[in-house]
């Protein structure tokens, strides 16, 4: 739900390209290589998670529905909430 394929892919691509740049410059700058290799690895992990959990979207939406609501009488939950609030006052 919160994991964007485009964001994960772009993070992976940018991390990889900056790592290559760090390797190809003359002195192999570790200040470019290390943080961007970590970003590349994090992007790969996000892509892996996206692939693994992409089919769980419908299950999550179904489980997020309130178990207190009655399909036959949806106003029942509202009435119970109003009664509990009025008892506290």
XYZ file of C-alpha atoms in Angstrom:
89
model
C 0.000 0.000 0.000
C 2.775 2.464 0.866
C 5.505 0.933 -1.280
C 5.766 2.571 -4.686
C 7.291 0.552 -7.507
C 8.522 3.673 -9.298
C 10.218 5.025 -6.157
C 11.899 1.699 -5.395
C 13.072 1.298 -8.968
C 14.423 4.840 -9.204
C 16.227 4.483 -5.846
C 17.875 1.284 -7.082
C 18.833 2.798 -10.432
C 20.268 5.986 -8.916
C 22.223 4.084 -6.276
C 23.690 1.807 -8.927
C 24.602 4.649 -11.279
C 26.319 6.665 -8.532
C 28.237 3.560 -7.415
C 29.486 3.122 -10.962
C 30.494 6.781 -11.054
C 32.385 6.328 -7.768
C 34.271 3.361 -9.207
C 35.103 5.003 -12.523
C 36.526 8.275 -11.249
C 40.286 8.325 -10.815
C 40.681 7.760 -7.070
C 37.609 5.538 -6.390
C 35.959 7.926 -3.960
C 34.604 5.923 -0.996
C 32.433 8.853 0.072
C 30.401 8.312 -3.094
C 30.622 4.525 -3.244
C 29.597 3.576 0.320
C 26.384 5.605 0.779
C 25.170 4.900 -2.727
C 25.889 1.189 -2.488
C 23.750 1.169 0.686
C 21.004 2.969 -1.252
C 21.341 0.434 -4.064
C 21.001 -2.459 -1.597
C 18.009 -0.799 0.094
C 16.389 -0.317 -3.316
C 16.909 -3.984 -4.153
C 15.306 -4.959 -0.844
C 12.336 -2.707 -1.586
C 11.924 -4.205 -5.058
C 12.047 -7.682 -3.540
C 9.398 -6.717 -0.966
C 7.240 -5.220 -3.693
C 7.374 -8.469 -5.653
C 6.642 -10.610 -2.596
C 3.765 -8.537 -1.186
C 2.064 -7.190 -4.318
C -0.711 -9.797 -4.112
C -1.549 -9.030 -0.471
C -3.236 -5.693 -1.259
C -6.775 -7.119 -1.422
C -6.298 -9.185 1.732
C -5.104 -6.101 3.620
C -8.110 -4.080 2.504
C -10.479 -6.817 3.609
C -8.829 -7.198 7.000
C -8.848 -3.420 7.547
C -12.634 -3.320 7.598
C -14.061 -2.898 11.061
C -15.206 -6.200 12.555
C -17.727 -4.304 14.707
C -19.944 -3.326 11.802
C -22.900 -5.558 11.145
C -23.721 -5.900 7.445
C -27.409 -6.435 8.199
C -27.755 -3.443 10.553
C -24.990 -0.851 9.980
C -26.615 1.705 12.275
C -26.279 -0.651 15.274
C -22.632 0.285 15.805
C -23.426 4.000 15.726
C -26.218 3.597 18.268
C -23.916 1.653 20.608
C -21.272 4.376 20.322
C -23.799 7.118 21.109
C -25.079 5.155 24.124
C -21.566 4.635 25.499
C -20.731 8.334 25.130
C -23.985 9.445 26.761
C -23.377 7.087 29.695
C -19.991 8.704 30.345
C -21.475 12.194 30.515
